[in-house]
Coordinates of C-alpha atoms and ligand atoms in Angstrom, one line a residue:
M1 CA -18.1 -49.4 -1.8
N2 CA -17.3 -48.1 -5.2
C3 CA -15.6 -44.8 -5.8
K4 CA -18.8 -42.9 -6.6
G5 CA -20.4 -44.1 -3.5
W6 CA -17.5 -43.0 -1.4
N7 CA -17.6 -39.6 -3.0
L8 CA -21.2 -39.3 -2.0
V9 CA -20.4 -40.2 1.5
V10 CA -17.7 -37.6 1.7
A11 CA -20.0 -35.0 0.2
G12 CA -22.7 -35.9 2.7
F13 CA -20.1 -35.7 5.5
L14 CA -19.0 -32.2 4.5
M15 CA -22.6 -31.1 4.2
S16 CA -23.2 -32.4 7.7
L17 CA -20.3 -30.4 9.0
A18 CA -21.7 -27.3 7.4
A19 CA -25.1 -28.0 8.8
V20 CA -23.7 -28.5 12.3
A21 CA -21.8 -25.3 12.1
A22 CA -24.9 -23.4 10.8
A23 CA -27.0 -24.9 13.6
Q24 CA -24.4 -23.9 16.2
G25 CA -23.9 -20.5 14.6
Q26 CA -21.7 -18.1 16.5
K27 CA -22.7 -19.6 19.8
A28 CA -20.5 -22.7 19.6
R29 CA -18.4 -22.8 22.7
T30 CA -16.5 -25.8 24.2
V31 CA -18.3 -27.6 27.0
D32 CA -16.1 -28.0 30.1
S33 CA -16.7 -28.8 33.7
E34 CA -17.0 -25.1 34.7
R35 CA -19.7 -24.7 32.1
I36 CA -21.6 -27.9 33.2
A37 CA -21.4 -26.8 36.8
R38 CA -23.1 -23.5 36.0
A39 CA -25.4 -24.7 33.3
A40 CA -28.6 -25.1 35.3
E41 CA -28.5 -21.4 36.3
A42 CA -26.5 -19.8 33.5
E43 CA -27.8 -21.6 30.4
P44 CA -31.0 -23.5 31.1
E45 CA -31.6 -23.7 27.3
N46 CA -28.9 -26.4 27.2
W47 CA -28.9 -29.9 28.8
L48 CA -25.1 -30.5 29.0
T49 CA -24.9 -33.6 31.0
Y50 CA -26.9 -36.8 31.5
H51 CA -28.9 -35.7 34.6
G52 CA -29.1 -32.1 33.3
S53 CA -26.7 -30.9 36.0
Y54 CA -24.0 -32.3 38.3
N55 CA -26.5 -32.4 41.2
A56 CA -28.7 -34.8 39.2
Q57 CA -31.9 -32.9 40.1
R58 CA -33.3 -33.2 36.6
H59 CA -34.9 -29.8 37.2
S60 CA -34.8 -27.1 34.5
R61 CA -35.2 -23.4 35.1
L62 CA -37.1 -23.0 31.8
D63 CA -40.6 -21.8 32.5
Q64 CA -42.1 -20.8 29.1
I65 CA -44.2 -24.0 29.2
N66 CA -46.0 -23.8 32.5
A67 CA -48.9 -25.3 34.4
K68 CA -51.3 -22.8 32.9
N69 CA -50.4 -23.1 29.3
A70 CA -49.1 -26.6 28.9
K71 CA -52.4 -27.8 27.6
Q72 CA -51.7 -25.8 24.4
M73 CA -48.6 -27.8 23.6
E74 CA -48.2 -29.1 20.1
E75 CA -45.8 -31.6 18.6
A76 CA -42.8 -29.8 17.1
W77 CA -41.2 -32.9 15.5
Q78 CA -40.8 -36.7 15.8
F79 CA -37.8 -38.8 15.0
Y80 CA -38.5 -42.6 14.5
L81 CA -35.9 -45.1 15.4
P82 CA -35.4 -48.5 13.7
I83 CA -34.7 -50.5 16.9
P84 CA -36.5 -53.4 18.5
H85 CA -34.9 -52.6 21.9
G86 CA -35.7 -50.4 24.8
F87 CA -35.0 -46.6 24.3
E88 CA -33.5 -45.6 27.6
A89 CA -31.3 -42.6 26.7
T90 CA -31.6 -39.0 27.9
P91 CA -30.8 -36.7 25.0
L92 CA -28.2 -33.9 25.5
V93 CA -28.6 -30.4 23.9
V94 CA -25.9 -27.9 23.4
D95 CA -26.4 -24.6 21.4
G96 CA -29.1 -26.0 19.2
V97 CA -27.7 -29.5 18.6
M98 CA -29.2 -32.6 20.2
Y99 CA -27.2 -35.8 20.8
F100 CA -28.6 -39.1 21.9
T101 CA -27.8 -42.9 21.7
T102 CA -29.9 -45.9 21.0
G103 CA -29.5 -49.5 22.0
G104 CA -29.1 -52.6 19.8
H105 CA -25.9 -52.0 17.8
T106 CA -25.0 -48.9 19.7
A107 CA -25.8 -45.8 17.6
V108 CA -25.2 -42.1 18.2
Y109 CA -27.3 -39.4 16.6
A110 CA -26.8 -35.6 16.2
L111 CA -29.9 -33.7 15.2
D112 CA -30.9 -30.0 14.7
A113 CA -32.7 -29.6 18.0
A114 CA -35.3 -27.2 16.6
S115 CA -36.3 -29.2 13.6
G116 CA -35.3 -32.8 14.4
K117 CA -33.3 -32.9 11.1
E118 CA -30.5 -35.4 11.3
L119 CA -26.9 -33.9 11.1
W120 CA -25.1 -37.2 11.4
H121 CA -25.2 -40.6 13.0
R122 CA -22.8 -43.4 13.6
T123 CA -23.5 -47.1 14.4
F124 CA -21.1 -49.4 16.3
E125 CA -21.8 -53.1 15.8
V126 CA -21.5 -55.5 18.6
A127 CA -21.2 -59.3 18.6
E128 CA -24.5 -61.2 18.8
Q129 CA -23.1 -63.3 21.7
V130 CA -22.6 -60.3 24.0
P131 CA -24.3 -61.3 27.3
A132 CA -26.9 -58.8 28.5
C133 CA -29.4 -59.7 31.1
C134 CA -31.8 -56.9 30.4
D135 CA -31.9 -55.9 26.7
W136 CA -29.4 -54.2 24.4
V137 CA -29.8 -50.7 25.7
N138 CA -27.8 -47.5 26.1
R139 CA -28.5 -44.5 28.3
G140 CA -26.7 -41.7 26.6
L141 CA -23.5 -39.7 26.4
A142 CA -21.3 -37.1 28.0
L143 CA -20.3 -33.8 26.3
G144 CA -16.9 -32.2 26.8
N145 CA -13.8 -30.7 25.1
G146 CA -15.7 -30.6 21.7
N147 CA -16.4 -34.3 21.9
V148 CA -19.2 -36.8 22.8
Y149 CA -18.3 -39.8 24.9
F150 CA -20.4 -43.0 25.2
V151 CA -20.1 -46.7 25.8
T152 CA -21.1 -49.6 23.6
L153 CA -22.8 -52.8 24.8
D154 CA -19.6 -54.8 24.3
A155 CA -17.9 -52.5 26.9
R156 CA -16.0 -50.0 24.8
L157 CA -15.7 -46.3 25.6
I158 CA -15.6 -44.1 22.5
A159 CA -14.9 -40.4 21.9
L160 CA -16.3 -38.8 18.7
N161 CA -15.8 -35.2 17.5
A162 CA -19.2 -33.6 18.4
A163 CA -19.3 -31.6 15.2
S164 CA -18.4 -34.3 12.6
G165 CA -19.0 -37.6 14.3
E166 CA -15.4 -38.7 13.6
T167 CA -13.8 -41.1 16.0
L168 CA -11.2 -39.5 18.2
W169 CA -10.3 -42.6 20.3
E170 CA -11.7 -45.9 21.5
K171 CA -10.9 -48.0 24.6
T172 CA -12.0 -51.4 25.8
L173 CA -13.2 -51.2 29.4
A174 CA -13.3 -54.9 30.0
D175 CA -13.7 -58.1 28.0
W176 CA -17.4 -58.9 27.3
R177 CA -16.5 -62.6 27.2
D178 CA -16.0 -62.3 31.0
G179 CA -19.6 -61.1 31.4
F180 CA -18.9 -57.3 31.2
T181 CA -21.2 -55.1 29.3
A182 CA -21.8 -51.3 29.3
T183 CA -25.0 -49.2 29.1
V184 CA -24.2 -46.2 31.2
A185 CA -24.0 -42.6 30.1
P186 CA -20.5 -41.4 31.1
L187 CA -19.9 -38.2 33.2
F188 CA -17.4 -35.5 32.2
V189 CA -15.6 -34.1 35.2
N190 CA -12.5 -31.8 35.1
G191 CA -11.1 -33.2 31.9
K192 CA -11.9 -36.8 32.7
V193 CA -14.6 -39.1 31.4
I194 CA -16.0 -41.2 34.2
T195 CA -17.9 -44.4 33.4
G196 CA -19.3 -47.5 35.1
I197 CA -19.8 -51.0 34.0
S198 CA -22.7 -53.6 33.8
G199 CA -22.7 -57.4 34.4
G200 CA -23.8 -57.8 38.0
E201 CA -25.9 -60.8 37.0
Y202 CA -22.8 -62.4 35.3
G203 CA -20.3 -62.6 38.2
I204 CA -18.1 -59.7 37.2
R205 CA -16.0 -57.6 39.7
G206 CA -17.4 -54.1 39.2
F207 CA -15.5 -50.8 38.9
V208 CA -15.7 -47.1 38.2
D209 CA -13.2 -45.9 35.6
A210 CA -11.8 -42.4 34.7
Y211 CA -10.2 -41.7 31.3
E212 CA -8.4 -38.6 30.1
A213 CA -10.9 -36.9 27.8
D214 CA -8.4 -35.8 25.2
T215 CA -6.3 -39.0 24.9
G216 CA -8.4 -41.8 26.3
E217 CA -5.6 -42.8 28.7
R218 CA -7.0 -44.4 31.8
S219 CA -6.4 -42.2 34.9
W220 CA -7.8 -44.5 37.6
R221 CA -10.0 -47.4 38.4
F222 CA -12.0 -47.9 41.6
W223 CA -12.9 -51.6 42.1
T224 CA -16.2 -51.8 43.8
I225 CA -15.2 -55.1 45.6
P226 CA -12.2 -54.7 47.8
S227 CA -9.3 -57.2 47.3
P228 CA -7.4 -58.9 50.1
G229 CA -5.8 -56.4 52.4
E230 CA -8.1 -53.5 51.4
P231 CA -10.7 -52.1 53.9
G232 CA -14.0 -53.9 53.4
H233 CA -12.5 -57.1 52.1
D234 CA -13.5 -58.9 55.3
T235 CA -17.1 -58.4 54.4
W236 CA -16.6 -61.2 51.8
K237 CA -16.4 -64.4 53.8
G238 CA -16.8 -68.0 52.6
E239 CA -14.6 -70.7 51.2
Q240 CA -14.2 -69.4 47.7
P241 CA -12.5 -66.1 46.7
T242 CA -16.1 -64.8 46.1
W243 CA -14.9 -61.2 45.9
M244 CA -13.4 -61.9 42.5
T245 CA -16.9 -62.6 41.1
G246 CA -18.8 -60.5 43.6
G247 CA -20.7 -58.3 41.1
G248 CA -21.1 -54.7 42.2
P249 CA -21.9 -53.1 38.8
T250 CA -22.0 -49.4 38.3
W251 CA -24.4 -48.8 35.4
V252 CA -26.1 -45.6 36.5
T253 CA -24.4 -42.2 36.0
G254 CA -23.1 -40.6 39.2
S255 CA -23.5 -37.1 40.6
Y256 CA -20.8 -34.6 41.4
D257 CA -20.4 -31.8 43.9
P258 CA -17.8 -29.2 42.6
E259 CA -17.5 -27.5 46.0
L260 CA -16.8 -30.6 48.0
N261 CA -15.0 -32.0 44.9
L262 CA -16.7 -35.4 45.5
L263 CA -18.0 -37.8 42.9
Y264 CA -20.9 -39.9 44.0
W265 CA -21.5 -43.3 42.3
T266 CA -23.9 -46.0 43.1
V267 CA -23.1 -49.7 43.1
G268 CA -25.5 -52.6 42.3
N269 CA -26.1 -56.1 43.6
P270 CA -23.7 -58.7 44.8
A271 CA -23.2 -61.9 42.8
P272 CA -24.5 -64.4 42.8
D273 CA -27.9 -62.7 43.0
F274 CA -30.4 -64.1 45.4
N275 CA -28.2 -66.8 46.9
G276 CA -26.1 -65.3 49.6
E277 CA -24.9 -68.6 51.2
V278 CA -21.6 -68.6 49.4
R279 CA -20.8 -65.0 50.3
P280 CA -21.5 -64.5 54.0
G281 CA -20.9 -60.9 55.2
D282 CA -22.1 -57.4 54.2
N283 CA -20.5 -57.7 50.7
L284 CA -19.2 -54.1 50.5
Y285 CA -19.5 -52.0 48.4
T286 CA -22.5 -53.6 46.7
D287 CA -25.9 -51.9 47.2
S288 CA -24.1 -48.8 48.3
V289 CA -23.2 -45.3 47.2
V290 CA -19.4 -44.5 47.2
A291 CA -18.0 -41.0 47.4
L292 CA -14.7 -40.7 45.4
N293 CA -12.1 -38.1 44.7
P294 CA -12.6 -37.5 41.0
E295 CA -8.9 -36.9 40.4
T296 CA -7.6 -40.1 41.9
G297 CA -10.5 -42.4 42.4
E298 CA -9.7 -42.6 46.1
L299 CA -12.7 -43.7 48.3
I300 CA -13.7 -40.9 50.7
W301 CA -16.7 -42.5 52.3
H302 CA -19.4 -45.1 51.5
Y303 CA -23.0 -45.8 52.7
Q304 CA -24.6 -49.2 52.2
W305 CA -28.4 -49.3 51.8
T306 CA -28.8 -53.1 51.9
P307 CA -26.1 -55.2 53.5
H308 CA -25.8 -58.7 52.2
D309 CA -28.5 -58.3 49.5
V310 CA -30.3 -61.5 48.5
W311 CA -33.3 -59.9 46.8
D312 CA -31.6 -58.0 43.9
Y313 CA -32.3 -54.7 45.6
D314 CA -29.2 -53.3 43.9
G315 CA -29.0 -49.8 45.3
I316 CA -28.1 -48.6 41.8
N317 CA -30.7 -45.8 41.6
E318 CA -29.4 -42.3 41.2
V319 CA -28.4 -40.0 44.1
I320 CA -29.6 -36.4 43.9
L321 CA -27.7 -33.6 45.7
A322 CA -29.8 -31.0 47.3
D323 CA -29.3 -28.5 50.2
L324 CA -32.1 -29.0 52.7
E325 CA -33.1 -27.9 56.2
V326 CA -33.7 -31.1 58.1
K327 CA -34.5 -31.3 61.8
G328 CA -33.6 -27.6 62.1
R329 CA -30.2 -27.8 60.6
Q330 CA -28.9 -27.0 57.1
V331 CA -27.7 -30.1 55.4
K332 CA -25.7 -30.7 52.3
A333 CA -28.0 -33.6 51.6
L334 CA -27.9 -36.6 49.2
I335 CA -31.3 -38.1 48.5
H336 CA -32.1 -41.5 47.1
A337 CA -35.2 -43.7 46.5
D338 CA -33.9 -47.2 46.7
K339 CA -35.1 -50.4 45.1
N340 CA -35.5 -51.7 48.7
G341 CA -38.5 -49.4 49.1
H342 CA -36.9 -46.8 51.4
F343 CA -36.2 -43.2 50.7
Y344 CA -32.9 -42.0 52.2
V345 CA -31.4 -38.7 53.2
L346 CA -27.7 -38.6 53.9
D347 CA -25.1 -35.9 54.6
R348 CA -23.2 -35.9 51.4
S349 CA -20.1 -34.3 52.9
N350 CA -19.3 -37.3 55.1
G351 CA -21.9 -40.1 54.3
T352 CA -23.7 -39.8 57.7
F353 CA -27.2 -41.2 57.8
I354 CA -29.8 -38.6 58.6
Q355 CA -33.2 -40.2 58.0
A356 CA -35.1 -42.7 55.9
A357 CA -38.7 -44.0 55.5
P358 CA -40.5 -46.5 53.2
F359 CA -42.1 -44.9 50.1
V360 CA -43.9 -48.1 49.0
R361 CA -45.3 -51.2 50.7
Q362 CA -42.4 -53.1 52.1
T363 CA -42.2 -56.2 54.2
W364 CA -38.5 -57.3 54.0
A365 CA -37.2 -55.0 56.8
K366 CA -38.6 -55.0 60.3
R367 CA -37.2 -51.5 60.9
L368 CA -34.2 -49.4 60.1
D369 CA -31.9 -48.4 62.9
P370 CA -32.8 -44.8 63.6
K371 CA -29.1 -43.8 64.0
T372 CA -27.5 -45.7 61.2
G373 CA -30.3 -46.7 58.8
R374 CA -29.1 -50.3 58.9
P375 CA -32.0 -52.6 58.2
E376 CA -33.2 -55.3 60.6
V377 CA -34.3 -58.0 58.2
A378 CA -37.7 -59.5 58.8
D379 CA -38.0 -63.3 59.3
V380 CA -40.1 -63.7 56.2
A381 CA -37.2 -62.3 54.2
R382 CA -34.7 -64.8 55.3
L383 CA -34.6 -66.9 52.2
T384 CA -35.2 -70.6 52.3
S385 CA -37.9 -71.2 49.9
A386 CA -40.0 -68.3 51.0
M387 CA -43.3 -68.9 49.4
E388 CA -44.8 -65.9 51.1
P389 CA -44.6 -62.9 48.9
L390 CA -42.0 -60.3 49.9
C391 CA -42.3 -56.6 49.1
P392 CA -40.8 -55.2 47.1
G393 CA -40.0 -57.9 44.7
P394 CA -36.8 -57.8 42.6
A395 CA -38.3 -55.1 40.5
G396 CA -37.9 -52.9 43.5
G397 CA -40.0 -50.0 44.8
K398 CA -38.3 -47.9 42.1
E399 CA -36.1 -49.0 39.2
W400 CA -33.1 -47.1 37.7
N401 CA -35.5 -44.7 35.8
H402 CA -34.7 -41.4 37.5
M403 CA -36.7 -39.3 39.9
A404 CA -36.4 -35.5 39.9
F405 CA -36.2 -32.9 42.6
S406 CA -37.5 -29.4 42.4
P407 CA -35.8 -26.8 44.6
Q408 CA -38.9 -24.6 43.9
T409 CA -41.4 -27.0 45.5
G410 CA -38.9 -28.8 47.7
L411 CA -40.4 -32.1 46.5
A412 CA -38.9 -35.3 45.0
Y413 CA -40.9 -36.8 42.2
I414 CA -40.6 -40.6 42.3
P415 CA -41.6 -43.1 39.6
V416 CA -43.0 -45.9 41.8
I417 CA -43.4 -49.6 41.4
E418 CA -45.8 -51.4 43.8
N419 CA -44.5 -54.9 43.5
C420 CA -44.2 -58.1 45.6
A421 CA -42.7 -61.5 44.7
T422 CA -42.0 -64.9 45.9
F423 CA -38.3 -66.0 46.0
R424 CA -37.0 -69.6 45.7
M425 CA -33.4 -70.0 46.4
G426 CA -31.4 -72.4 44.2
Q427 CA -27.8 -73.3 43.5
A428 CA -25.4 -70.8 41.9
F429 CA -22.4 -71.9 39.9
Y430 CA -19.9 -69.5 38.5
R431 CA -19.0 -70.0 34.9
K432 CA -17.2 -67.2 33.1
G433 CA -19.5 -65.0 31.0
L434 CA -22.7 -66.9 32.0
P435 CA -25.6 -65.9 34.2
F436 CA -24.6 -66.2 37.9
W437 CA -27.7 -66.2 40.1
G438 CA -29.2 -68.6 42.5
S439 CA -32.9 -68.2 42.4
V440 CA -36.1 -67.5 40.7
A441 CA -38.4 -64.8 41.8
D442 CA -42.0 -64.7 40.6
A443 CA -44.1 -61.5 40.7
A444 CA -46.9 -62.0 43.1
A445 CA -50.5 -61.5 41.9
I446 CA -52.0 -58.3 43.0
G447 CA -55.6 -57.8 44.0
P448 CA -58.3 -56.8 41.5
G449 CA -58.2 -53.0 41.0
E450 CA -54.9 -52.6 42.8
S451 CA -52.5 -50.2 41.2
Q452 CA -49.0 -51.5 40.3
G453 CA -47.5 -48.1 40.3
A454 CA -47.7 -44.4 41.0
M455 CA -46.1 -41.0 40.4
L456 CA -45.3 -39.9 43.9
A457 CA -44.4 -36.4 45.1
L458 CA -42.5 -36.8 48.4
D459 CA -41.1 -34.2 50.8
P460 CA -37.5 -35.3 51.6
V461 CA -37.6 -33.2 54.8
T462 CA -40.7 -34.7 56.3
L463 CA -40.6 -37.9 54.4
K464 CA -44.3 -37.5 53.8
P465 CA -46.1 -37.7 50.5
S466 CA -47.4 -34.4 49.1
W467 CA -49.5 -36.0 46.3
K468 CA -49.7 -39.3 44.5
I469 CA -51.2 -40.4 41.2
D470 CA -51.9 -44.2 41.1
T471 CA -51.3 -45.9 37.8
K472 CA -52.4 -49.2 36.4
W473 CA -48.8 -50.4 35.6
P474 CA -45.5 -49.5 37.3
V475 CA -44.2 -46.1 36.3
M476 CA -41.0 -47.0 34.4
S477 CA -40.2 -43.6 32.9
G478 CA -37.9 -41.0 34.4
V479 CA -39.1 -37.7 35.5
L480 CA -38.4 -34.1 34.5
S481 CA -39.2 -31.1 36.8
T482 CA -39.3 -27.5 35.5
A483 CA -39.6 -24.0 36.8
G484 CA -42.9 -23.9 35.0
N485 CA -44.3 -25.7 38.0
L486 CA -44.5 -28.9 36.0
V487 CA -43.4 -32.5 36.1
F488 CA -43.2 -34.5 32.9
W489 CA -43.3 -38.3 32.9
G490 CA -44.7 -41.2 30.9
E491 CA -46.6 -44.4 31.6
A492 CA -46.1 -48.0 30.5
E493 CA -48.9 -47.9 27.9
G494 CA -47.6 -44.7 26.4
Q495 CA -49.6 -41.9 28.2
L496 CA -47.3 -38.9 28.4
H497 CA -48.1 -36.4 31.2
A498 CA -47.4 -32.9 32.2
T499 CA -48.5 -32.6 35.9
D500 CA -48.8 -29.6 38.1
A501 CA -45.8 -30.0 40.4
E502 CA -47.6 -28.6 43.5
T503 CA -51.0 -30.1 43.2
G504 CA -50.5 -33.3 41.3
K505 CA -53.2 -32.3 38.8
D506 CA -52.7 -33.4 35.3
V507 CA -52.6 -30.5 32.9
W508 CA -51.7 -32.2 29.6
T509 CA -51.6 -35.8 28.3
H510 CA -50.8 -37.4 25.0
K511 CA -50.9 -41.0 24.0
A512 CA -47.6 -42.2 22.4
P513 CA -47.4 -45.5 20.4
M514 CA -45.4 -47.3 23.1
G515 CA -44.6 -47.2 26.7
M516 CA -41.9 -44.9 28.1
H517 CA -38.8 -46.0 30.0
A518 CA -36.4 -43.1 29.5
P519 CA -36.5 -39.7 31.2
P520 CA -38.0 -36.7 29.4
M521 CA -35.8 -33.6 29.1
T522 CA -36.2 -30.0 28.1
Y523 CA -34.2 -27.3 26.2
A524 CA -34.7 -24.1 24.3
V525 CA -33.6 -22.9 20.8
D526 CA -34.0 -19.2 19.8
G527 CA -36.2 -18.5 22.8
Q528 CA -38.6 -21.4 22.2
Q529 CA -38.8 -24.1 24.9
Y530 CA -39.1 -27.7 23.9
V531 CA -39.8 -30.9 25.9
A532 CA -38.5 -34.2 24.5
F533 CA -39.9 -37.6 25.3
P534 CA -37.9 -40.6 24.3
V535 CA -40.5 -43.3 23.8
G536 CA -39.8 -47.0 23.5
W537 CA -40.5 -50.0 25.7
G538 CA -37.9 -52.7 26.4
G539 CA -35.4 -53.8 29.0
W540 CA -36.3 -56.3 31.6
L541 CA -39.8 -54.9 31.8
N542 CA -41.9 -58.0 31.5
G543 CA -40.6 -58.9 35.0
F544 CA -42.2 -55.8 36.3
A545 CA -45.5 -55.8 34.6
P546 CA -46.6 -59.3 33.7
G547 CA -49.5 -59.2 31.3
L548 CA -48.6 -55.9 29.7
R549 CA -48.3 -56.3 26.0
H550 CA -46.3 -54.2 23.6
G551 CA -45.5 -54.2 19.9
E552 CA -41.9 -54.5 18.6
R553 CA -42.0 -51.1 16.9
G554 CA -42.9 -47.6 17.8
H555 CA -39.7 -46.2 19.2
L556 CA -39.4 -42.5 18.7
L557 CA -38.3 -39.2 20.1
T558 CA -41.4 -36.9 20.2
V559 CA -40.7 -33.2 20.9
W560 CA -43.3 -30.6 22.1
R561 CA -43.6 -26.9 22.4
L562 CA -46.1 -24.1 22.6
P563 CA -47.6 -22.9 19.3
K564 CA -45.2 -20.6 17.5
G565 CA -46.2 -17.0 17.0
G566 CA -48.5 -16.4 19.9
Q567 CA -47.2 -15.1 23.2
P568 CA -48.9 -17.1 25.8
S569 CA -50.3 -14.9 28.5
A570 CA -50.2 -15.7 32.2
D571 CA -53.6 -17.4 32.2
G572 CA -52.7 -19.5 29.1
Q573 CA -55.0 -17.7 26.7
Q574 CA -53.5 -16.7 23.4
Ligands
CA601 CA1 -29.6 -56.5 39.6

């Protein structure tokens, strides 16, 4: 770059700083754990952490846009993204500034949240050879101590100054040549940045890491596969030291209970996928949720949804923390809709199983033990070359895209996949950095007119559906719930929805140019509520919806609000 070019860059950089300062005005305050813990109640205008709050409910107290006036929403702004990859991030908003990431060469954007005007962006190139099973994606960032924290596909964790975009520090989580990648949005807890890792289809040994937010120094690492001598190691039998390549990735952001001071993180499938012959045993802590001490990484308890998984049921889906009255007793509950097709309620203080029930068609489990929830595997699911379709298939009854829980309606809103598949077991050979799975699974044909998905409102207390909207394709977007008695979500062909949270009646729809995979989120600036939909198809989605066709372009952030000026009345008339 010549000198003049550099001067222009510097000038642009200083202008960006001024713009950020102006956008933040006098309100700019540092984000810390106390602020995040109170954000849902004290400052619903902000979305300070990946799931919106530590309890991961993805429920906002904003109610300016409600079930009566949502039909009047108009688009406030759009922001187009030049990426041919899935757009899976949840944007964060703090004091009028929005931050989000995109996949491909991992990029971070800072925008004025009211206008969509770009303040700065940074792009971090990754090597073309980086192994990623399921597209070059990224799910977002953490805010804390005046910085943003995110991972790159080649498994780096980076801290940038939130105002300027300048790099503060950068750490390598693991070597991508060994099959490690990273796509998760980190979580900021008590001055530490907590992150997971991807690569469960490449024979990694998974972990959850914590780094000091100011320096990037690693505080602790929790290995998801126990080594010899550690509790749980005896769940990895077989001739080879299979635990060293046993998978157990951690690529979905965890939840945190500040009162119990417990961090909850989910762990994905064992490796090799599909072929369990080389790894007899339950294969802890794969397909599980682990509760950790966030200061030390010490394991406090664990619960395994699917012991000895040979169907890629993963168990990686988010866990939501909610206080419920179940069977006449107040429970500090943890709720979870698993890929294996069952909805679970646990006691989050100690990991005790409370109840579970299928929320989609499932044939792999004969029953769950009513006391422990441990599945009794159906004969049809014992893999040989099972040509009979098994439900769910490896797409699961729900993928990673997040459900929401409304404390107002008491309902969980689940993006559902109705999916069955045939599995054929094959050999699995470990080679460093290469795919490590032992089977193929083919999605089974569905009957004419059958739906492949649904938006399902489920009562976690009764485990009964409250309402359900059938969809042509699997619902692959996340869900946002709001105090306006609305749930926001998107379909595979781009229909965006605002649905009455109590009745399941659609009150607003809009057709976006592509399907939606990310979760919508909401925020407010100067008293105006906005709803942001990250639109962009990608990831391993053809495996879920064979026959669904999509263009390569059309990724955008589309942001909606009520018309400015008019004060919407209770019945929605201006
Ligand atoms: Ca998997």
